[in-house]
CSV table of C-alpha atoms in Angstrom, one decimal:
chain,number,residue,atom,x,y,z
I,12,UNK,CA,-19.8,22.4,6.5
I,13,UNK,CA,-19.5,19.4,9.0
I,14,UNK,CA,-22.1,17.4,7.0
I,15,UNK,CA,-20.3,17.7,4.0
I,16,UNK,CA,-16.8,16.9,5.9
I,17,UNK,CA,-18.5,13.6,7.4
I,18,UNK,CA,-20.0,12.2,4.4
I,19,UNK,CA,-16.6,13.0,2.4
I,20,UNK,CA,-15.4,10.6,4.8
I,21,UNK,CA,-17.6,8.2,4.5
I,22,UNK,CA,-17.3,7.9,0.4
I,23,UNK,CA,-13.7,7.5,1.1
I,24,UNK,CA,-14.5,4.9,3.8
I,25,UNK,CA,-16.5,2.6,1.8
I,26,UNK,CA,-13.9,3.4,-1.5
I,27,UNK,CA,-10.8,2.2,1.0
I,28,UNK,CA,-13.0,-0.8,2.3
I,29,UNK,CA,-13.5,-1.7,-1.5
I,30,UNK,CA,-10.2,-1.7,-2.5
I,31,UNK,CA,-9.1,-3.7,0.4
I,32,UNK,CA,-7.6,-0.5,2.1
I,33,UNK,CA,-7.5,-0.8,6.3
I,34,UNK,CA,-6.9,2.8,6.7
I,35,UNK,CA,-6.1,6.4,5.3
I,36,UNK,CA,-3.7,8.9,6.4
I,37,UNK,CA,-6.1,12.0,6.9
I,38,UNK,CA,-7.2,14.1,7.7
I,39,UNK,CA,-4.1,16.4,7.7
I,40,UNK,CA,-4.8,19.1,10.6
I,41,UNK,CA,-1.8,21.6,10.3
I,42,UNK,CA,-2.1,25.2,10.4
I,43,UNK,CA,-2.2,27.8,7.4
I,44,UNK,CA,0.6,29.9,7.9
I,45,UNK,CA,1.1,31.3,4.5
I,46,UNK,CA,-0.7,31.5,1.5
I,47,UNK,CA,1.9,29.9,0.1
I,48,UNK,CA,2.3,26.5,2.3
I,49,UNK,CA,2.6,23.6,0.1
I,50,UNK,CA,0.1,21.6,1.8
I,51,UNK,CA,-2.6,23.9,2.1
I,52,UNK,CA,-4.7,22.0,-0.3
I,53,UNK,CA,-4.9,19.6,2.6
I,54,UNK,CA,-5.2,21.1,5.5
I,55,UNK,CA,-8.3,23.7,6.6
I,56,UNK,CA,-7.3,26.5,8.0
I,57,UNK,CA,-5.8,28.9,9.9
I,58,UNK,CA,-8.0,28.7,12.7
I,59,UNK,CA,-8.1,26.0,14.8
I,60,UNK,CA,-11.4,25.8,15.8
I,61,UNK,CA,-12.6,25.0,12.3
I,62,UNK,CA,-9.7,22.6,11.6
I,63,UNK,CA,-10.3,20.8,14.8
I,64,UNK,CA,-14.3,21.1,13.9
I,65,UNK,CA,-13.8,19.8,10.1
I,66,UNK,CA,-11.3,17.6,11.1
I,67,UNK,CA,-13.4,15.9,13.7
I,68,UNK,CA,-16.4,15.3,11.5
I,69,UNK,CA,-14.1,13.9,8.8
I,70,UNK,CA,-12.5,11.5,11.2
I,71,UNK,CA,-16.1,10.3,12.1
I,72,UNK,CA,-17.1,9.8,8.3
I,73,UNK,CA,-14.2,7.8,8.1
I,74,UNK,CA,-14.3,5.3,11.1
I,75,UNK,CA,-18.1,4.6,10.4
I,76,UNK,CA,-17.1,2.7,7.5
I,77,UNK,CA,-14.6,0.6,9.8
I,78,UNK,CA,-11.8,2.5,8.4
I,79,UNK,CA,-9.0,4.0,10.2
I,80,UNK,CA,-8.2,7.4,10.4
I,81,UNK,CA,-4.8,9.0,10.7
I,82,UNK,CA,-4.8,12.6,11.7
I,83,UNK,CA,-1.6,14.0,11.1
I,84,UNK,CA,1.3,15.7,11.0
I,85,UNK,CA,1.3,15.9,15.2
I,86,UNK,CA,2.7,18.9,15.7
I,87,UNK,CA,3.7,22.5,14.0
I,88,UNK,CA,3.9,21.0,10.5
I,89,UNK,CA,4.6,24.3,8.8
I,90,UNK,CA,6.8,24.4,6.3
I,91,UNK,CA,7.3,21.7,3.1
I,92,UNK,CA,10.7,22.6,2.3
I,93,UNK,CA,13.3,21.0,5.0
I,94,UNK,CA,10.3,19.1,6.3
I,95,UNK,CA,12.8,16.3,7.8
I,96,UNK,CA,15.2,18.8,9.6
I,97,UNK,CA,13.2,22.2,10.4
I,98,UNK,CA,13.1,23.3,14.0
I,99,UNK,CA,9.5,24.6,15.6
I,100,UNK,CA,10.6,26.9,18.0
I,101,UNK,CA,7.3,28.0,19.3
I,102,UNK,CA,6.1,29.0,23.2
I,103,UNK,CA,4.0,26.8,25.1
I,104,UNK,CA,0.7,29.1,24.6
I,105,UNK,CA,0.9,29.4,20.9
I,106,UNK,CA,1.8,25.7,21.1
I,107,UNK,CA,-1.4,25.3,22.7
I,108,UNK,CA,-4.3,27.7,22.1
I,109,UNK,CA,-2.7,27.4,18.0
I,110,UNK,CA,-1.0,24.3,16.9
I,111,UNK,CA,-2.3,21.7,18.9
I,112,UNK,CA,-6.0,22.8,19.8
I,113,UNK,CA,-7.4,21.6,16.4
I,114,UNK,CA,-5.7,18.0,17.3
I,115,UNK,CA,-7.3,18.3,21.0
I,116,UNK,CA,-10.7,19.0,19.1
I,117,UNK,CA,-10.3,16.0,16.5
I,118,UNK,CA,-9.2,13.6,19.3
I,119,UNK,CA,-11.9,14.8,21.8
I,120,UNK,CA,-14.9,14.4,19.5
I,121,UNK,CA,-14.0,11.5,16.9
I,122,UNK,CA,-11.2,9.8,19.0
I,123,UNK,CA,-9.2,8.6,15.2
I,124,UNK,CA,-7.7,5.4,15.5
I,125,UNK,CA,-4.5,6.5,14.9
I,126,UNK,CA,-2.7,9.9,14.8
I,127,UNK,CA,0.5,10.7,12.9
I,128,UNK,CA,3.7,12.4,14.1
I,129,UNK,CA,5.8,15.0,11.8
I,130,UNK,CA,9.5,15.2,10.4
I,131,UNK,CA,10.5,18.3,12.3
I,132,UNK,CA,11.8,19.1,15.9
I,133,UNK,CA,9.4,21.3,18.3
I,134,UNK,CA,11.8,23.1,20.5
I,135,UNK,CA,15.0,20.9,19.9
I,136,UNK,CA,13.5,17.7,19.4
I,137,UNK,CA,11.8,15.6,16.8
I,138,UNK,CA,8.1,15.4,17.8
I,139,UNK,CA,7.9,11.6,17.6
I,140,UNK,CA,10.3,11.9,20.6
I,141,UNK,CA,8.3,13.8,22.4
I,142,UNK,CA,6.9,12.1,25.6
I,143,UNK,CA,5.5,15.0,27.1
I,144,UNK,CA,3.4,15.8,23.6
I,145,UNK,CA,2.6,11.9,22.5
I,146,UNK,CA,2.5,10.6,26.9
I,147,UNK,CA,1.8,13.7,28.6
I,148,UNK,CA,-0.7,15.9,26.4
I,149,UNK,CA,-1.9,13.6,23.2
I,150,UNK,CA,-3.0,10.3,25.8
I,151,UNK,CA,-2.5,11.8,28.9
I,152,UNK,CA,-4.6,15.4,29.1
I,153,UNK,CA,-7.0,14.6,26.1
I,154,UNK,CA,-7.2,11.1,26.7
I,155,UNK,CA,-5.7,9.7,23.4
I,156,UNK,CA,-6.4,5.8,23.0
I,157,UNK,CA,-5.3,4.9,19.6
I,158,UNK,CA,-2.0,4.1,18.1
I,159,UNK,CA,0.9,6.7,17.2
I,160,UNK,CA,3.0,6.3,13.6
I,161,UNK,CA,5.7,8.6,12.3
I,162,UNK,CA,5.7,10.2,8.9
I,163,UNK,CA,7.6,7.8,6.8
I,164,UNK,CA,11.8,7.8,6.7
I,165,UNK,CA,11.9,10.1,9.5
I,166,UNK,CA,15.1,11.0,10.9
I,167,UNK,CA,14.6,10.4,15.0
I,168,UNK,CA,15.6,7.3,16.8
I,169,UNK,CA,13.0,4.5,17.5
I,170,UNK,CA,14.0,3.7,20.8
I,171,UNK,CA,13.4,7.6,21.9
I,172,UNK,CA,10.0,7.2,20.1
I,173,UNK,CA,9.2,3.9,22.0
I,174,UNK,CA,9.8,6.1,25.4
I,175,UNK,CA,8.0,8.7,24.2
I,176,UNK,CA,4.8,6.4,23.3
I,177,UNK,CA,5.2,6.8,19.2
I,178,UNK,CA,4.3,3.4,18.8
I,179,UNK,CA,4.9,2.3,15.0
I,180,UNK,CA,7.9,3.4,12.9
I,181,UNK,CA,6.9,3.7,9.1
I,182,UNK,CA,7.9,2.7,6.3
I,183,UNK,CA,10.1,0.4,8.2
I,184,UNK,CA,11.7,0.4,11.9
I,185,UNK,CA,15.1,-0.1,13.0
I,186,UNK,CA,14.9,-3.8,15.5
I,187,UNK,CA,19.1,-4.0,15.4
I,188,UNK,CA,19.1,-0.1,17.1
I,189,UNK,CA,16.0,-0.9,19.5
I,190,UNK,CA,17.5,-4.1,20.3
I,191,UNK,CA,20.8,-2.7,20.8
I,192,UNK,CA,18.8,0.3,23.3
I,193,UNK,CA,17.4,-2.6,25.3
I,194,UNK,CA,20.7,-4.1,26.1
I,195,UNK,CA,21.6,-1.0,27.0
I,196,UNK,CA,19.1,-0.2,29.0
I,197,UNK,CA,18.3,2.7,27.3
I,198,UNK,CA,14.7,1.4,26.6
I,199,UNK,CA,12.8,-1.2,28.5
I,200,UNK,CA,10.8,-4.1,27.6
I,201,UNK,CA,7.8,-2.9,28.9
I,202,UNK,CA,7.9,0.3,26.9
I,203,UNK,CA,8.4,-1.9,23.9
I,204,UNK,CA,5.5,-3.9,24.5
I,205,UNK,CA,3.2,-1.3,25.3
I,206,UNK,CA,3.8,0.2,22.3
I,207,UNK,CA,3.3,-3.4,20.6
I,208,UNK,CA,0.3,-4.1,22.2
I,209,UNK,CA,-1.6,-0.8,20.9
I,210,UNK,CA,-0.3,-1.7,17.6
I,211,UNK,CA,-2.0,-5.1,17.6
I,212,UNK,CA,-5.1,-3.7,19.1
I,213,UNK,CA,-5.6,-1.1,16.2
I,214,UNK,CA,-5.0,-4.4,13.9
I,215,UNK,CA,-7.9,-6.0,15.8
I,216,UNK,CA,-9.8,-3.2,15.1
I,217,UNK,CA,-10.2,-3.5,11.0
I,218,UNK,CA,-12.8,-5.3,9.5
């Protein structure tokens, strides 16, 4: 029920903007893979479509109150135990048409503020080091505007997350290593401050 969905959001919209809360970290848009996932209480389904669907209409609950949404965990989130060092070893269709489409439906028709990235690797790599997921698919094929976090105390480097267009380290960043990259040339100063700038401009966006 997409009614229900939105005006869920909403109550928790105007309970965040009464508690002097600037955003919440939801909806949570993973897949059911088991009966037995640990987060399953939070996410919808194992479809999808209706994840994407309820997701969406959550997200615009949300962000009518002024309140930022965070969809999350971006991408193949599937497992709770050895959440900061599992490995998603998944093809590019299932990637697609399974654990991504309910993002590309979320993004597409509520475009959330924000989006959050997972712990584990997809195919080798940490997802927040992903430029052809965060760059290529999330801003570049569904036209993604908002600003990227990670999960908090994950485990990839923040200069590869800079790169890749993950733009906010949480629950803090590393400024000695990103520093140290950009001497190095390793990162530039221009990927920095793009990354910067959509950081401020999600600031501006709060009420």
């Amino acid at each position: 029920n997409k009614d229900i969905a939105t005006a869920f959001g909403q109550s928790i919209g105007k309970m965040a903007d009464e508690m002097g809360v600037s955003g919440w970290y939801a909806p949570a848009m993973n897949i059911h893979r088991s009966a037995f996932a640990g987060r399953n209480f939070e996410y919808y389904s194992e479809d999808p479509l209706v994840a994407g669907k309820m997701g969406a209409a959550m997200v615009r609950g949300i962000q009518s109150q002024h309140i930022a949404a965070s969809v999350k965990h971006f991408a193949c989130n599937n497992q709770e135990t050895n959440r900061h060092g599992v490995e998603a070893v998944v093809s590019e269709r299932a990637l697609r048409e399974i654990y991504l489409k309910g993002f590309e439906i979320a993004v597409k028709e509520a475009q959330p503020w924000t989006l959050m990235t997972c712990y584990n690797l997809v195919n080798g790599q940490y997802a927040s080091e992903r430029e052809d997921l965060l760059a290529g698919i999330l801003r570049g094929e569904w036209g993604f505007t908002g600003m990227i976090t990670t999960d908090w105390w994950n485990k990839a480097y923040q200069y590869k997350e800079i790169i890749a267009g993950n733009d906010l380290k949480m629950g803090a960043g590393e400024p000695d290593r990103v520093l140290e990259a950009l001497r190095e040339g390793k990162v530039s100063r221009e990927e920095i401050a793009a990354c910067a700038k959509r950081v401020l401009e999600t600031i501006l966006k709060f009420d």
